[in-house]
Amino acid sequence: MLTQVHLLLTYMCNSECDHCFVYCSPAAKGTFTLQRLRHVMEDAAAVETVEWVYFEGGEPFLFYPLMVEGMRIARDKGLRTGMVTNAYWATSEEDAALWLQPLSQLGLADLSISDDPYHYEKRDDNPARRAFAAAKSMGMAASVISIEKPSVATAESGGRGKGMPIVGGNTRFRGRAVQKLAEGLPGRPWRDFAECPYEDLREPKRVHIDPYGHVHVCQGLLMGNVFEQPLSQIEKDYLPDSHPICGPLLRGGPAALAEEYGFVHRGDGDYIDACHLCYLDRLSLLERFPHCLAPRQVYGLG
Ligand code: SF4
Ligand code: SF4
């Protein structure tokens, strides 16, 4: 029962954060056209259970007129709207209000602003703080997304037992985080990761749709393409247990996916978290399952 559609309006971003799941950057390709946006909104609205559309990326404010038009279409279709931004545009609180006013008038129901040390080293005054203050003073519903950088702590219990090093913080090790942040951090044995802890792969309530039409159940893990089939049909046809990647993940997490396809482990067979193993499993399967694992750019390729 899908209730939320999150549109990756663009893979382009003014930033290039080390932890970015989908390898966004100023040079990243892939942005919705208005025609494609209309198509996807039509499709989303045709799924009776969908209530929300989120605009995110990449950085959706880079394509401000398209984003505003998307909100207008969503409103006309009776959908609630949310937005995720790094607020690079908030040069002052007063200026931030200029950017927010049209969104407020269109009934934006949830503004999520990234504000953490990955995005802004300066913690007391930064664009995210200014945007948040402006939104609040305008009576808008706003919240902050904060991802902590990884830190090494000592386990009090767990797979390797008391006293062993574990990685703290809420960074998830997929996408660019694997390339940029994994080096030198302690891992756990691959067999420890016997479930997906974060996504409901059996009955997804939320999917991400990118400018190529890919419908992601987790970033880079697909259930279909809205430019080949309507979203309602994709949802109806989705058989999670028979899906070549979701099936093994449901049966036994990233460890089962590795076993099913004979994944060759790194030297010590240790991984920082479930996503780390899952992401590397999937990276090794890209050529074999191109319809389930795409686009290549979210795997740091091409
Ligand atoms: S994490 Fe957000 S702000 Fe950072 S590069 Fe990715 S989309 Fe841009
Ligand atoms: S374990 Fe895999 S499917 Fe689950 S959230 Fe992590 S990367 Fe996504």
PDB file of C-alpha atoms and ligand atoms in Angstrom:
ATOM      1  CA  MET A   1       0.000   0.000   0.000  1.00  0.00           C
ATOM      2  CA  LEU A   2       1.992   2.933  -1.298  1.00  0.00           C
ATOM      3  CA  THR A   3       1.277   6.154   0.573  1.00  0.00           C
ATOM      4  CA  GLN A   4       4.291   8.271  -0.382  1.00  0.00           C
ATOM      5  CA  VAL A   5       6.094   8.970  -3.638  1.00  0.00           C
ATOM      6  CA  HIS A   6       9.444  10.724  -3.296  1.00  0.00           C
ATOM      7  CA  LEU A   7      10.614  12.348  -6.506  1.00  0.00           C
ATOM      8  CA  LEU A   8      14.327  12.686  -7.074  1.00  0.00           C
ATOM      9  CA  LEU A   9      13.714  15.864  -9.061  1.00  0.00           C
ATOM     10  CA  THR A  10      17.379  15.904 -10.024  1.00  0.00           C
ATOM     11  CA  TYR A  11      20.568  14.023  -9.200  1.00  0.00           C
ATOM     12  CA  MET A  12      22.388  17.346  -9.396  1.00  0.00           C
ATOM     13  CA  CYS A  13      23.405  19.047  -6.168  1.00  0.00           C
ATOM     14  CA  ASN A  14      25.469  22.109  -5.266  1.00  0.00           C
ATOM     15  CA  SER A  15      27.208  19.875  -2.696  1.00  0.00           C
ATOM     16  CA  GLU A  16      29.069  16.582  -2.953  1.00  0.00           C
ATOM     17  CA  CYS A  17      28.703  15.127   0.547  1.00  0.00           C
ATOM     18  CA  ASP A  18      30.818  12.149   1.550  1.00  0.00           C
ATOM     19  CA  HIS A  19      27.782  10.265   2.882  1.00  0.00           C
ATOM     20  CA  CYS A  20      25.468  10.826  -0.113  1.00  0.00           C
ATOM     21  CA  PHE A  21      23.537   7.588  -0.866  1.00  0.00           C
ATOM     22  CA  VAL A  22      23.051   8.440  -4.526  1.00  0.00           C
ATOM     23  CA  TYR A  23      26.339  10.090  -5.511  1.00  0.00           C
ATOM     24  CA  CYS A  24      24.860  13.553  -6.105  1.00  0.00           C
ATOM     25  CA  SER A  25      27.205  16.363  -7.159  1.00  0.00           C
ATOM     26  CA  PRO A  26      27.265  19.522  -9.297  1.00  0.00           C
ATOM     27  CA  ALA A  27      28.229  17.323 -12.275  1.00  0.00           C
ATOM     28  CA  ALA A  28      25.636  14.569 -11.751  1.00  0.00           C
ATOM     29  CA  LYS A  29      23.346  13.917 -14.721  1.00  0.00           C
ATOM     30  CA  GLY A  30      19.594  13.346 -14.619  1.00  0.00           C
ATOM     31  CA  THR A  31      16.864  15.964 -14.039  1.00  0.00           C
ATOM     32  CA  PHE A  32      13.103  15.691 -14.610  1.00  0.00           C
ATOM     33  CA  THR A  33      11.630  17.606 -17.529  1.00  0.00           C
ATOM     34  CA  LEU A  34       8.224  19.187 -17.002  1.00  0.00           C
ATOM     35  CA  GLN A  35       6.659  16.637 -19.349  1.00  0.00           C
ATOM     36  CA  ARG A  36       8.118  13.723 -17.386  1.00  0.00           C
ATOM     37  CA  LEU A  37       7.122  15.338 -14.114  1.00  0.00           C
ATOM     38  CA  ARG A  38       3.501  15.657 -15.298  1.00  0.00           C
ATOM     39  CA  HIS A  39       3.554  12.005 -16.354  1.00  0.00           C
ATOM     40  CA  VAL A  40       4.801  10.791 -12.974  1.00  0.00           C
ATOM     41  CA  MET A  41       2.406  13.009 -11.007  1.00  0.00           C
ATOM     42  CA  GLU A  42      -0.478  11.675 -13.073  1.00  0.00           C
ATOM     43  CA  ASP A  43       0.686   8.163 -12.324  1.00  0.00           C
ATOM     44  CA  ALA A  44       1.166   8.795  -8.613  1.00  0.00           C
ATOM     45  CA  ALA A  45      -2.263  10.386  -8.274  1.00  0.00           C
ATOM     46  CA  ALA A  46      -3.823   7.356 -10.001  1.00  0.00           C
ATOM     47  CA  VAL A  47      -2.698   5.141  -7.112  1.00  0.00           C
ATOM     48  CA  GLU A  48      -5.581   5.610  -4.682  1.00  0.00           C
ATOM     49  CA  THR A  49      -3.515   5.063  -1.551  1.00  0.00           C
ATOM     50  CA  VAL A  50      -0.840   7.672  -2.381  1.00  0.00           C
ATOM     51  CA  GLU A  51      -1.316  10.750  -0.172  1.00  0.00           C
ATOM     52  CA  TRP A  52       2.072  12.451  -0.289  1.00  0.00           C
ATOM     53  CA  VAL A  53       4.559  13.593  -2.891  1.00  0.00           C
ATOM     54  CA  TYR A  54       8.005  14.707  -1.746  1.00  0.00           C
ATOM     55  CA  PHE A  55      10.396  16.734  -3.854  1.00  0.00           C
ATOM     56  CA  GLU A  56      14.003  15.894  -3.167  1.00  0.00           C
ATOM     57  CA  GLY A  57      17.224  15.056  -4.987  1.00  0.00           C
ATOM     58  CA  GLY A  58      19.954  16.012  -5.321  1.00  0.00           C
ATOM     59  CA  GLU A  59      18.938  19.530  -4.459  1.00  0.00           C
ATOM     60  CA  PRO A  60      15.434  20.321  -5.753  1.00  0.00           C
ATOM     61  CA  PHE A  61      15.795  24.092  -5.224  1.00  0.00           C
ATOM     62  CA  LEU A  62      18.343  24.122  -8.083  1.00  0.00           C
ATOM     63  CA  PHE A  63      15.329  23.686 -10.368  1.00  0.00           C
ATOM     64  CA  TYR A  64      13.040  26.042  -8.494  1.00  0.00           C
ATOM     65  CA  PRO A  65      10.460  26.794 -11.235  1.00  0.00           C
ATOM     66  CA  LEU A  66      10.065  23.078 -11.991  1.00  0.00           C
ATOM     67  CA  MET A  67       9.710  22.293  -8.295  1.00  0.00           C
ATOM     68  CA  VAL A  68       7.043  24.978  -7.822  1.00  0.00           C
ATOM     69  CA  GLU A  69       5.155  23.731 -10.870  1.00  0.00           C
ATOM     70  CA  GLY A  70       5.352  20.199  -9.488  1.00  0.00           C
ATOM     71  CA  MET A  71       3.853  21.429  -6.226  1.00  0.00           C
ATOM     72  CA  ARG A  72       1.064  23.144  -8.118  1.00  0.00           C
ATOM     73  CA  ILE A  73       0.251  19.942 -10.000  1.00  0.00           C
ATOM     74  CA  ALA A  74       0.327  17.948  -6.769  1.00  0.00           C
ATOM     75  CA  ARG A  75      -1.996  20.389  -5.034  1.00  0.00           C
ATOM     76  CA  ASP A  76      -4.443  20.296  -7.959  1.00  0.00           C
ATOM     77  CA  LYS A  77      -4.491  16.511  -7.686  1.00  0.00           C
ATOM     78  CA  GLY A  78      -5.246  16.661  -3.967  1.00  0.00           C
ATOM     79  CA  LEU A  79      -1.833  15.345  -2.872  1.00  0.00           C
ATOM     80  CA  ARG A  80       0.032  16.655   0.166  1.00  0.00           C
ATOM     81  CA  THR A  81       3.548  17.891  -0.493  1.00  0.00           C
ATOM     82  CA  GLY A  82       6.885  17.720   1.269  1.00  0.00           C
ATOM     83  CA  MET A  83      10.347  18.898   0.374  1.00  0.00           C
ATOM     84  CA  VAL A  84      13.890  17.940   1.366  1.00  0.00           C
ATOM     85  CA  THR A  85      16.638  20.539   0.936  1.00  0.00           C
ATOM     86  CA  ASN A  86      20.080  21.493   2.135  1.00  0.00           C
ATOM     87  CA  ALA A  87      18.906  25.157   2.163  1.00  0.00           C
ATOM     88  CA  TYR A  88      21.956  26.472   0.284  1.00  0.00           C
ATOM     89  CA  TRP A  89      19.673  29.289  -0.906  1.00  0.00           C
ATOM     90  CA  ALA A  90      19.096  30.791   2.555  1.00  0.00           C
ATOM     91  CA  THR A  91      21.578  33.665   2.360  1.00  0.00           C
ATOM     92  CA  SER A  92      19.709  35.421   5.189  1.00  0.00           C
ATOM     93  CA  GLU A  93      16.490  34.756   7.072  1.00  0.00           C
ATOM     94  CA  GLU A  94      14.754  37.518   5.153  1.00  0.00           C
ATOM     95  CA  ASP A  95      15.923  36.144   1.786  1.00  0.00           C
ATOM     96  CA  ALA A  96      14.963  32.622   2.800  1.00  0.00           C
ATOM     97  CA  ALA A  97      11.415  33.862   3.310  1.00  0.00           C
ATOM     98  CA  LEU A  98      11.369  34.987  -0.341  1.00  0.00           C
ATOM     99  CA  TRP A  99      12.120  31.427  -1.477  1.00  0.00           C
ATOM    100  CA  LEU A 100       9.626  29.917   0.948  1.00  0.00           C
ATOM    101  CA  GLN A 101       6.668  32.244   0.381  1.00  0.00           C
ATOM    102  CA  PRO A 102       5.454  30.610  -2.892  1.00  0.00           C
ATOM    103  CA  LEU A 103       5.789  27.160  -1.318  1.00  0.00           C
ATOM    104  CA  SER A 104       3.827  28.233   1.722  1.00  0.00           C
ATOM    105  CA  GLN A 105       1.095  29.617  -0.536  1.00  0.00           C
ATOM    106  CA  LEU A 106       0.933  26.276  -2.342  1.00  0.00           C
ATOM    107  CA  GLY A 107       0.406  24.531   0.987  1.00  0.00           C
ATOM    108  CA  LEU A 108       3.769  22.827   1.548  1.00  0.00           C
ATOM    109  CA  ALA A 109       3.028  20.494   4.462  1.00  0.00           C
ATOM    110  CA  ASP A 110       6.531  19.319   5.397  1.00  0.00           C
ATOM    111  CA  LEU A 111       9.851  21.088   4.861  1.00  0.00           C
ATOM    112  CA  SER A 112      12.801  18.884   5.870  1.00  0.00           C
ATOM    113  CA  ILE A 113      16.129  20.686   6.094  1.00  0.00           C
ATOM    114  CA  SER A 114      19.504  18.917   6.257  1.00  0.00           C
ATOM    115  CA  ASP A 115      21.599  20.440   9.023  1.00  0.00           C
ATOM    116  CA  ASP A 116      24.552  18.421  10.262  1.00  0.00           C
ATOM    117  CA  PRO A 117      28.369  18.467  10.079  1.00  0.00           C
ATOM    118  CA  TYR A 118      28.297  16.785   6.635  1.00  0.00           C
ATOM    119  CA  HIS A 119      26.446  19.793   5.242  1.00  0.00           C
ATOM    120  CA  TYR A 120      27.669  22.658   7.434  1.00  0.00           C
ATOM    121  CA  GLU A 121      30.745  22.729   9.627  1.00  0.00           C
ATOM    122  CA  LYS A 122      29.619  25.992  11.174  1.00  0.00           C
ATOM    123  CA  ARG A 123      26.963  24.930  13.603  1.00  0.00           C
ATOM    124  CA  ASP A 124      25.622  28.149  15.139  1.00  0.00           C
ATOM    125  CA  ASP A 125      24.793  30.092  11.951  1.00  0.00           C
ATOM    126  CA  ASN A 126      24.405  28.435   8.572  1.00  0.00           C
ATOM    127  CA  PRO A 127      21.878  28.389   5.698  1.00  0.00           C
ATOM    128  CA  ALA A 128      19.935  25.486   7.221  1.00  0.00           C
ATOM    129  CA  ARG A 129      19.429  27.391  10.480  1.00  0.00           C
ATOM    130  CA  ARG A 130      18.325  30.492   8.590  1.00  0.00           C
ATOM    131  CA  ALA A 131      15.854  28.537   6.456  1.00  0.00           C
ATOM    132  CA  PHE A 132      14.460  26.772   9.522  1.00  0.00           C
ATOM    133  CA  ALA A 133      14.015  30.083  11.385  1.00  0.00           C
ATOM    134  CA  ALA A 134      12.330  31.667   8.363  1.00  0.00           C
ATOM    135  CA  ALA A 135       9.971  28.712   7.917  1.00  0.00           C
ATOM    136  CA  LYS A 136       9.016  28.758  11.575  1.00  0.00           C
ATOM    137  CA  SER A 137       8.377  32.498  11.591  1.00  0.00           C
ATOM    138  CA  MET A 138       6.058  31.975   8.608  1.00  0.00           C
ATOM    139  CA  GLY A 139       4.160  29.234  10.476  1.00  0.00           C
ATOM    140  CA  MET A 140       5.351  26.454   8.146  1.00  0.00           C
ATOM    141  CA  ALA A 141       5.835  22.852   9.273  1.00  0.00           C
ATOM    142  CA  ALA A 142       9.613  22.410   9.218  1.00  0.00           C
ATOM    143  CA  SER A 143      12.001  19.850  10.660  1.00  0.00           C
ATOM    144  CA  VAL A 144      15.719  19.115  10.623  1.00  0.00           C
ATOM    145  CA  ILE A 145      17.431  15.992   9.265  1.00  0.00           C
ATOM    146  CA  SER A 146      20.706  15.385  11.047  1.00  0.00           C
ATOM    147  CA  ILE A 147      23.199  12.623  10.227  1.00  0.00           C
ATOM    148  CA  GLU A 148      26.072  12.099  12.641  1.00  0.00           C
ATOM    149  CA  LYS A 149      29.512  11.237  11.342  1.00  0.00           C
ATOM    150  CA  PRO A 150      30.700   7.715  12.217  1.00  0.00           C
ATOM    151  CA  SER A 151      32.444   7.312  15.546  1.00  0.00           C
ATOM    152  CA  VAL A 152      34.073   4.216  17.003  1.00  0.00           C
ATOM    153  CA  ALA A 153      32.700   3.047  20.346  1.00  0.00           C
ATOM    154  CA  THR A 154      33.063  -0.085  22.444  1.00  0.00           C
ATOM    155  CA  ALA A 155      30.306  -2.676  22.224  1.00  0.00           C
ATOM    156  CA  GLU A 156      28.432  -3.468  25.395  1.00  0.00           C
ATOM    157  CA  SER A 157      26.978  -6.532  23.695  1.00  0.00           C
ATOM    158  CA  GLY A 158      26.333  -7.686  20.110  1.00  0.00           C
ATOM    159  CA  GLY A 159      27.763  -9.922  17.398  1.00  0.00           C
ATOM    160  CA  ARG A 160      31.368  -9.748  18.521  1.00  0.00           C
ATOM    161  CA  GLY A 161      30.563  -9.360  22.181  1.00  0.00           C
ATOM    162  CA  LYS A 162      31.382  -6.927  24.904  1.00  0.00           C
ATOM    163  CA  GLY A 163      34.496  -4.813  24.538  1.00  0.00           C
ATOM    164  CA  MET A 164      34.786  -5.036  20.729  1.00  0.00           C
ATOM    165  CA  PRO A 165      34.844  -1.846  18.621  1.00  0.00           C
ATOM    166  CA  ILE A 166      31.625  -0.887  16.818  1.00  0.00           C
ATOM    167  CA  VAL A 167      30.701   2.083  14.643  1.00  0.00           C
ATOM    168  CA  GLY A 168      28.304   4.629  16.160  1.00  0.00           C
ATOM    169  CA  GLY A 169      26.357   7.470  14.488  1.00  0.00           C
ATOM    170  CA  ASN A 170      23.524   7.139  11.992  1.00  0.00           C
ATOM    171  CA  THR A 171      25.480   7.246   8.723  1.00  0.00           C
ATOM    172  CA  ARG A 172      24.394   4.371   6.485  1.00  0.00           C
ATOM    173  CA  PHE A 173      27.148   2.794   4.423  1.00  0.00           C
ATOM    174  CA  ARG A 174      25.804   2.808   0.905  1.00  0.00           C
ATOM    175  CA  GLY A 175      26.615   4.947  -2.132  1.00  0.00           C
ATOM    176  CA  ARG A 176      29.437   7.428  -1.735  1.00  0.00           C
ATOM    177  CA  ALA A 177      29.690   6.688   2.011  1.00  0.00           C
ATOM    178  CA  VAL A 178      31.266   3.325   1.146  1.00  0.00           C
ATOM    179  CA  GLN A 179      33.880   4.928  -1.087  1.00  0.00           C
ATOM    180  CA  LYS A 180      34.658   7.878   1.203  1.00  0.00           C
ATOM    181  CA  LEU A 181      34.004   6.866   4.797  1.00  0.00           C
ATOM    182  CA  ALA A 182      34.360   3.106   5.232  1.00  0.00           C
ATOM    183  CA  GLU A 183      38.145   2.873   5.183  1.00  0.00           C
ATOM    184  CA  GLY A 184      39.629   1.962   8.569  1.00  0.00           C
ATOM    185  CA  LEU A 185      36.328   1.579  10.435  1.00  0.00           C
ATOM    186  CA  PRO A 186      35.796  -1.669  12.329  1.00  0.00           C
ATOM    187  CA  GLY A 187      33.410  -4.196  10.831  1.00  0.00           C
ATOM    188  CA  ARG A 188      31.375  -7.199  11.889  1.00  0.00           C
ATOM    189  CA  PRO A 189      31.277 -10.662  10.273  1.00  0.00           C
ATOM    190  CA  TRP A 190      29.067 -10.860   7.174  1.00  0.00           C
ATOM    191  CA  ARG A 191      26.823 -13.527   8.695  1.00  0.00           C
ATOM    192  CA  ASP A 192      25.682 -10.961  11.313  1.00  0.00           C
ATOM    193  CA  PHE A 193      23.644  -9.123   8.683  1.00  0.00           C
ATOM    194  CA  ALA A 194      20.652 -11.414   8.327  1.00  0.00           C
ATOM    195  CA  GLU A 195      17.992  -8.771   7.667  1.00  0.00           C
ATOM    196  CA  CYS A 196      17.450  -5.389   6.081  1.00  0.00           C
ATOM    197  CA  PRO A 197      16.938  -3.109   9.083  1.00  0.00           C
ATOM    198  CA  TYR A 198      15.578  -0.026   7.323  1.00  0.00           C
ATOM    199  CA  GLU A 199      13.290  -0.701   4.357  1.00  0.00           C
ATOM    200  CA  ASP A 200       9.976  -2.523   4.163  1.00  0.00           C
ATOM    201  CA  LEU A 201      10.843  -4.556   1.092  1.00  0.00           C
ATOM    202  CA  ARG A 202       7.738  -6.733   1.369  1.00  0.00           C
ATOM    203  CA  GLU A 203       5.141  -3.957   1.402  1.00  0.00           C
ATOM    204  CA  PRO A 204       6.837  -0.669   0.619  1.00  0.00           C
ATOM    205  CA  LYS A 205       4.790   2.341   1.712  1.00  0.00           C
ATOM    206  CA  ARG A 206       7.248   4.770   0.168  1.00  0.00           C
ATOM    207  CA  VAL A 207       9.152   4.638  -3.108  1.00  0.00           C
ATOM    208  CA  HIS A 208      11.572   7.010  -4.779  1.00  0.00           C
ATOM    209  CA  ILE A 209      11.158   7.812  -8.481  1.00  0.00           C
ATOM    210  CA  ASP A 210      14.059   9.338 -10.396  1.00  0.00           C
ATOM    211  CA  PRO A 211      14.227  11.335 -13.651  1.00  0.00           C
ATOM    212  CA  TYR A 212      14.751   8.119 -15.651  1.00  0.00           C
ATOM    213  CA  GLY A 213      11.493   6.683 -14.290  1.00  0.00           C
ATOM    214  CA  HIS A 214      13.172   4.126 -12.011  1.00  0.00           C
ATOM    215  CA  VAL A 215      11.047   3.195  -9.005  1.00  0.00           C
ATOM    216  CA  HIS A 216      13.431   2.549  -6.091  1.00  0.00           C
ATOM    217  CA  VAL A 217      12.487   0.496  -3.011  1.00  0.00           C
ATOM    218  CA  CYS A 218      15.918   1.358  -1.640  1.00  0.00           C
ATOM    219  CA  GLN A 219      18.345   3.636  -3.465  1.00  0.00           C
ATOM    220  CA  GLY A 220      19.505   1.758  -6.586  1.00  0.00           C
ATOM    221  CA  LEU A 221      17.212  -1.244  -5.933  1.00  0.00           C
ATOM    222  CA  LEU A 222      14.270  -1.156  -8.333  1.00  0.00           C
ATOM    223  CA  MET A 223      10.740  -2.505  -8.584  1.00  0.00           C
ATOM    224  CA  GLY A 224      10.040  -1.098 -12.067  1.00  0.00           C
ATOM    225  CA  ASN A 225      10.045   1.910 -14.371  1.00  0.00           C
ATOM    226  CA  VAL A 226       7.117   4.318 -14.671  1.00  0.00           C
ATOM    227  CA  PHE A 227       7.991   5.120 -18.274  1.00  0.00           C
ATOM    228  CA  GLU A 228       7.431   1.456 -19.159  1.00  0.00           C
ATOM    229  CA  GLN A 229       4.442   0.644 -16.928  1.00  0.00           C
ATOM    230  CA  PRO A 230       2.015   2.648 -14.760  1.00  0.00           C
ATOM    231  CA  LEU A 231       2.945   2.840 -11.083  1.00  0.00           C
ATOM    232  CA  SER A 232      -0.315   1.111 -10.109  1.00  0.00           C
ATOM    233  CA  GLN A 233       0.648  -1.859 -12.313  1.00  0.00           C
ATOM    234  CA  ILE A 234       4.205  -1.926 -10.961  1.00  0.00           C
ATOM    235  CA  GLU A 235       2.808  -2.101  -7.444  1.00  0.00           C
ATOM    236  CA  LYS A 236       0.336  -4.840  -8.415  1.00  0.00           C
ATOM    237  CA  ASP A 237       2.986  -6.920 -10.222  1.00  0.00           C
ATOM    238  CA  TYR A 238       5.620  -6.608  -7.502  1.00  0.00           C
ATOM    239  CA  LEU A 239       6.288 -10.078  -6.083  1.00  0.00           C
ATOM    240  CA  PRO A 240       8.930  -9.429  -3.433  1.00  0.00           C
ATOM    241  CA  ASP A 241       9.764 -13.079  -2.801  1.00  0.00           C
ATOM    242  CA  SER A 242      10.459 -13.695  -6.507  1.00  0.00           C
ATOM    243  CA  HIS A 243      12.422 -10.479  -7.022  1.00  0.00           C
ATOM    244  CA  PRO A 244      16.058 -11.502  -7.694  1.00  0.00           C
ATOM    245  CA  ILE A 245      17.425  -9.084  -5.088  1.00  0.00           C
ATOM    246  CA  CYS A 246      14.545  -8.373  -2.682  1.00  0.00           C
ATOM    247  CA  GLY A 247      13.755 -12.109  -2.428  1.00  0.00           C
ATOM    248  CA  PRO A 248      17.098 -13.108  -0.865  1.00  0.00           C
ATOM    249  CA  LEU A 249      17.115  -9.921   1.245  1.00  0.00           C
ATOM    250  CA  LEU A 250      13.731 -10.898   2.663  1.00  0.00           C
ATOM    251  CA  ARG A 251      14.823 -14.487   3.262  1.00  0.00           C
ATOM    252  CA  GLY A 252      18.006 -13.629   5.153  1.00  0.00           C
ATOM    253  CA  GLY A 253      19.188 -10.074   4.612  1.00  0.00           C
ATOM    254  CA  PRO A 254      22.415  -9.040   2.881  1.00  0.00           C
ATOM    255  CA  ALA A 255      24.059 -12.248   4.175  1.00  0.00           C
ATOM    256  CA  ALA A 256      21.545 -14.375   2.219  1.00  0.00           C
ATOM    257  CA  LEU A 257      22.012 -12.203  -0.880  1.00  0.00           C
ATOM    258  CA  ALA A 258      25.769 -12.797  -0.656  1.00  0.00           C
ATOM    259  CA  GLU A 259      25.263 -16.555  -0.261  1.00  0.00           C
ATOM    260  CA  GLU A 260      22.673 -16.866  -3.018  1.00  0.00           C
ATOM    261  CA  TYR A 261      24.977 -15.370  -5.664  1.00  0.00           C
ATOM    262  CA  GLY A 262      28.356 -16.547  -4.346  1.00  0.00           C
ATOM    263  CA  PHE A 263      29.583 -13.076  -3.443  1.00  0.00           C
ATOM    264  CA  VAL A 264      33.359 -13.035  -2.932  1.00  0.00           C
ATOM    265  CA  HIS A 265      33.987 -11.315   0.402  1.00  0.00           C
ATOM    266  CA  ARG A 266      36.705  -8.806   1.108  1.00  0.00           C
ATOM    267  CA  GLY A 267      39.743 -10.177   2.907  1.00  0.00           C
ATOM    268  CA  ASP A 268      38.306 -10.294   6.418  1.00  0.00           C
ATOM    269  CA  GLY A 269      34.640 -10.701   5.405  1.00  0.00           C
ATOM    270  CA  ASP A 270      33.711  -7.838   7.756  1.00  0.00           C
ATOM    271  CA  TYR A 271      31.284  -5.022   7.050  1.00  0.00           C
ATOM    272  CA  ILE A 272      30.343  -1.899   8.983  1.00  0.00           C
ATOM    273  CA  ASP A 273      26.578  -2.316   8.741  1.00  0.00           C
ATOM    274  CA  ALA A 274      23.927  -4.236   6.801  1.00  0.00           C
ATOM    275  CA  CYS A 275      23.843  -1.589   4.059  1.00  0.00           C
ATOM    276  CA  HIS A 276      27.608  -1.876   3.552  1.00  0.00           C
ATOM    277  CA  LEU A 277      27.354  -5.588   2.748  1.00  0.00           C
ATOM    278  CA  CYS A 278      24.114  -5.135   0.764  1.00  0.00           C
ATOM    279  CA  TYR A 279      25.590  -2.325  -1.327  1.00  0.00           C
ATOM    280  CA  LEU A 280      28.759  -4.287  -2.191  1.00  0.00           C
ATOM    281  CA  ASP A 281      26.674  -7.411  -2.945  1.00  0.00           C
ATOM    282  CA  ARG A 282      24.546  -5.356  -5.319  1.00  0.00           C
ATOM    283  CA  LEU A 283      27.515  -3.638  -6.918  1.00  0.00           C
ATOM    284  CA  SER A 284      28.847  -7.075  -7.865  1.00  0.00           C
ATOM    285  CA  LEU A 285      25.465  -7.956  -9.455  1.00  0.00           C
ATOM    286  CA  LEU A 286      24.920  -4.835 -11.577  1.00  0.00           C
ATOM    287  CA  GLU A 287      25.700  -6.464 -14.922  1.00  0.00           C
ATOM    288  CA  ARG A 288      23.612  -9.522 -14.119  1.00  0.00           C
ATOM    289  CA  PHE A 289      20.442  -7.674 -13.048  1.00  0.00           C
ATOM    290  CA  PRO A 290      20.455  -4.317 -14.869  1.00  0.00           C
ATOM    291  CA  HIS A 291      16.647  -4.014 -14.617  1.00  0.00           C
ATOM    292  CA  CYS A 292      16.702  -4.398 -10.834  1.00  0.00           C
ATOM    293  CA  LEU A 293      19.890  -2.477 -10.037  1.00  0.00           C
ATOM    294  CA  ALA A 294      20.158   0.995 -11.598  1.00  0.00           C
ATOM    295  CA  PRO A 295      21.022   3.640 -12.495  1.00  0.00           C
ATOM    296  CA  ARG A 296      24.727   2.930 -12.521  1.00  0.00           C
ATOM    297  CA  GLN A 297      25.470   6.451 -11.306  1.00  0.00           C
ATOM    298  CA  VAL A 298      24.075   5.676  -7.840  1.00  0.00           C
ATOM    299  CA  TYR A 299      26.758   2.983  -7.680  1.00  0.00           C
ATOM    300  CA  GLY A 300      29.424   5.564  -8.525  1.00  0.00           C
ATOM    301  CA  LEU A 301      29.711   4.350 -12.150  1.00  0.00           C
ATOM    302  CA  GLY A 302      29.157   6.074 -15.471  1.00  0.00           C
TER     303      GLY A 302
HETATM  304  S1  SF4 B   1      23.534  14.339   0.809  1.00  0.00           S
HETATM  305 FE1  SF4 B   1      22.084  15.883   0.088  1.00  0.00          FE
HETATM  306  S2  SF4 B   1      23.240  17.796   0.069  1.00  0.00           S
HETATM  307 FE2  SF4 B   1      24.742  16.151   0.161  1.00  0.00          FE
HETATM  308  S3  SF4 B   1      25.327  15.711  -1.976  1.00  0.00           S
HETATM  309 FE3  SF4 B   1      23.640  14.309  -1.448  1.00  0.00          FE
HETATM  310  S4  SF4 B   1      21.763  15.360  -2.089  1.00  0.00           S
HETATM  311 FE4  SF4 B   1      23.415  16.908  -1.973  1.00  0.00          FE
HETATM  312  S1  SF4 B   2      20.142  -3.440   3.855  1.00  0.00           S
HETATM  313 FE1  SF4 B   2      20.118  -3.040   1.640  1.00  0.00          FE
HETATM  314  S2  SF4 B   2      17.964  -2.827   1.060  1.00  0.00           S
HETATM  315 FE2  SF4 B   2      18.142  -2.586   3.291  1.00  0.00          FE
HETATM  316  S3  SF4 B   2      18.308  -0.376   3.647  1.00  0.00           S
HETATM  317 FE3  SF4 B   2      20.396  -1.211   3.582  1.00  0.00          FE
HETATM  318  S4  SF4 B   2      21.032  -0.979   1.447  1.00  0.00           S
HETATM  319 FE4  SF4 B   2      18.790  -0.770   1.493  1.00  0.00          FE
END
